[in-house]
PDB file of C-alpha atoms in Angstrom:
ATOM      1  CA  MET T 522       0.061   0.327   0.106  1.00  0.00           C
ATOM      2  CA  THR T 523       1.149   3.502  -0.775  1.00  0.00           C
ATOM      3  CA  ALA T 524       1.529   6.445   1.368  1.00  0.00           C
ATOM      4  CA  PRO T 525      -0.942   9.117   0.260  1.00  0.00           C
ATOM      5  CA  GLY T 526      -0.562  12.554  -1.392  1.00  0.00           C
ATOM      6  CA  LYS T 527      -0.972  15.737   0.122  1.00  0.00           C
ATOM      7  CA  THR T 528      -3.821  17.603   0.634  1.00  0.00           C
ATOM      8  CA  VAL T 529      -4.625  20.901  -0.536  1.00  0.00           C
ATOM      9  CA  GLN T 530      -3.675  23.306   2.479  1.00  0.00           C
ATOM     10  CA  GLN T 531      -0.910  20.827   2.679  1.00  0.00           C
ATOM     11  CA  MET T 532       0.249  21.278  -1.673  1.00  0.00           C
ATOM     12  CA  ILE T 533       0.140  25.030  -1.114  1.00  0.00           C
ATOM     13  CA  GLU T 534       2.170  24.601   1.631  1.00  0.00           C
ATOM     14  CA  ALA T 535       4.678  23.006  -0.428  1.00  0.00           C
ATOM     15  CA  ALA T 536       4.009  25.304  -3.341  1.00  0.00           C
ATOM     16  CA  THR T 537       4.670  28.399  -0.809  1.00  0.00           C
ATOM     17  CA  GLY T 538       7.589  27.118   0.456  1.00  0.00           C
ATOM     18  CA  GLY T 539       9.981  25.403  -2.953  1.00  0.00           C
ATOM     19  CA  SER T 540       9.441  21.710  -1.832  1.00  0.00           C
ATOM     20  CA  LEU T 541       7.201  20.966  -4.749  1.00  0.00           C
ATOM     21  CA  GLY T 542       8.802  20.848  -8.549  1.00  0.00           C
ATOM     22  CA  ALA T 543       4.925  21.441 -10.097  1.00  0.00           C
ATOM     23  CA  LEU T 544       0.663  21.848  -9.117  1.00  0.00           C
ATOM     24  CA  LEU T 545      -1.562  21.575 -11.991  1.00  0.00           C
ATOM     25  CA  VAL T 546      -5.240  24.112 -11.110  1.00  0.00           C
ATOM     26  CA  MET T 547      -8.271  22.793 -12.818  1.00  0.00           C
ATOM     27  CA  GLY T 548     -11.140  24.837 -11.598  1.00  0.00           C
ATOM     28  CA  ALA T 549     -10.191  26.380  -8.583  1.00  0.00           C
ATOM     29  CA  ASN T 550      -8.065  29.673  -7.050  1.00  0.00           C
ATOM     30  CA  PRO T 551      -6.866  28.120  -4.801  1.00  0.00           C
ATOM     31  CA  LEU T 552      -3.925  30.480  -4.145  1.00  0.00           C
ATOM     32  CA  ALA T 553      -5.561  33.739  -4.123  1.00  0.00           C
ATOM     33  CA  LYS T 554      -3.802  34.383  -0.640  1.00  0.00           C
ATOM     34  CA  ALA T 555      -1.043  32.297  -0.797  1.00  0.00           C
ATOM     35  CA  GLY T 556       1.493  34.089  -1.762  1.00  0.00           C
ATOM     36  CA  ALA T 557       4.712  33.704  -4.347  1.00  0.00           C
ATOM     37  CA  LEU T 558       5.421  30.142  -5.451  1.00  0.00           C
ATOM     38  CA  LYS T 559       9.368  30.142  -5.189  1.00  0.00           C
ATOM     39  CA  GLY T 560      10.250  27.407  -8.225  1.00  0.00           C
ATOM     40  CA  THR T 561       7.093  25.867  -8.886  1.00  0.00           C
ATOM     41  CA  PHE T 562       6.680  25.187 -12.073  1.00  0.00           C
ATOM     42  CA  LEU T 563       2.372  26.429 -12.076  1.00  0.00           C
ATOM     43  CA  ILE T 564       0.051  25.230 -14.799  1.00  0.00           C
ATOM     44  CA  VAL T 565      -3.535  26.962 -14.345  1.00  0.00           C
ATOM     45  CA  GLN T 566      -6.527  25.288 -16.691  1.00  0.00           C
ATOM     46  CA  ASP T 567     -10.193  27.696 -15.881  1.00  0.00           C
ATOM     47  CA  LEU T 568     -12.555  29.632 -17.524  1.00  0.00           C
ATOM     48  CA  PHE T 569     -11.878  33.193 -15.988  1.00  0.00           C
ATOM     49  CA  LEU T 570      -8.292  34.767 -15.153  1.00  0.00           C
ATOM     50  CA  THR T 571      -9.003  33.927 -11.507  1.00  0.00           C
ATOM     51  CA  GLU T 572      -5.638  34.986  -9.261  1.00  0.00           C
ATOM     52  CA  THR T 573      -4.308  31.539  -9.400  1.00  0.00           C
ATOM     53  CA  ALA T 574      -4.566  32.190 -13.046  1.00  0.00           C
ATOM     54  CA  ALA T 575      -2.175  34.971 -13.177  1.00  0.00           C
ATOM     55  CA  LEU T 576       0.384  33.529 -11.218  1.00  0.00           C
ATOM     56  CA  ALA T 577       0.444  30.825 -13.501  1.00  0.00           C
ATOM     57  CA  ASP T 578       3.556  29.569 -15.767  1.00  0.00           C
ATOM     58  CA  VAL T 579       0.713  28.358 -18.610  1.00  0.00           C
ATOM     59  CA  VAL T 580      -2.747  28.953 -18.295  1.00  0.00           C
ATOM     60  CA  LEU T 581      -5.482  26.617 -20.526  1.00  0.00           C
ATOM     61  CA  PRO T 582      -8.017  26.942 -22.079  1.00  0.00           C
ATOM     62  CA  ALA T 583     -11.458  25.949 -20.840  1.00  0.00           C
ATOM     63  CA  ALA T 584     -14.832  25.296 -21.716  1.00  0.00           C
ATOM     64  CA  SER T 585     -17.858  24.829 -19.362  1.00  0.00           C
ATOM     65  CA  LEU T 586     -21.114  22.761 -19.323  1.00  0.00           C
ATOM     66  CA  TYR T 587     -23.166  25.108 -21.515  1.00  0.00           C
ATOM     67  CA  GLU T 588     -20.812  25.609 -24.305  1.00  0.00           C
ATOM     68  CA  SER T 589     -21.607  24.046 -27.306  1.00  0.00           C
ATOM     69  CA  ARG T 590     -20.500  22.681 -30.943  1.00  0.00           C
ATOM     70  CA  ALA T 591     -23.327  24.407 -33.212  1.00  0.00           C
ATOM     71  CA  ARG T 592     -23.570  21.341 -35.926  1.00  0.00           C
TER      72      ARG T 592
END
């Protein structure tokens, strides 16, 4: 059995402390009040440019449930 991963709070603490290499955030804004990330490569996928997305190294687009492809 493997050890469980980190909680969201533990991931944020590791990212702000510089001990997390990369962080992928999808549809959330957990870093709004976390401050600077030290050496963490941040990837965000979201509908809006949140505070977390503004800190990201890479921002990927997302589509909402209500967007549909015209036929």
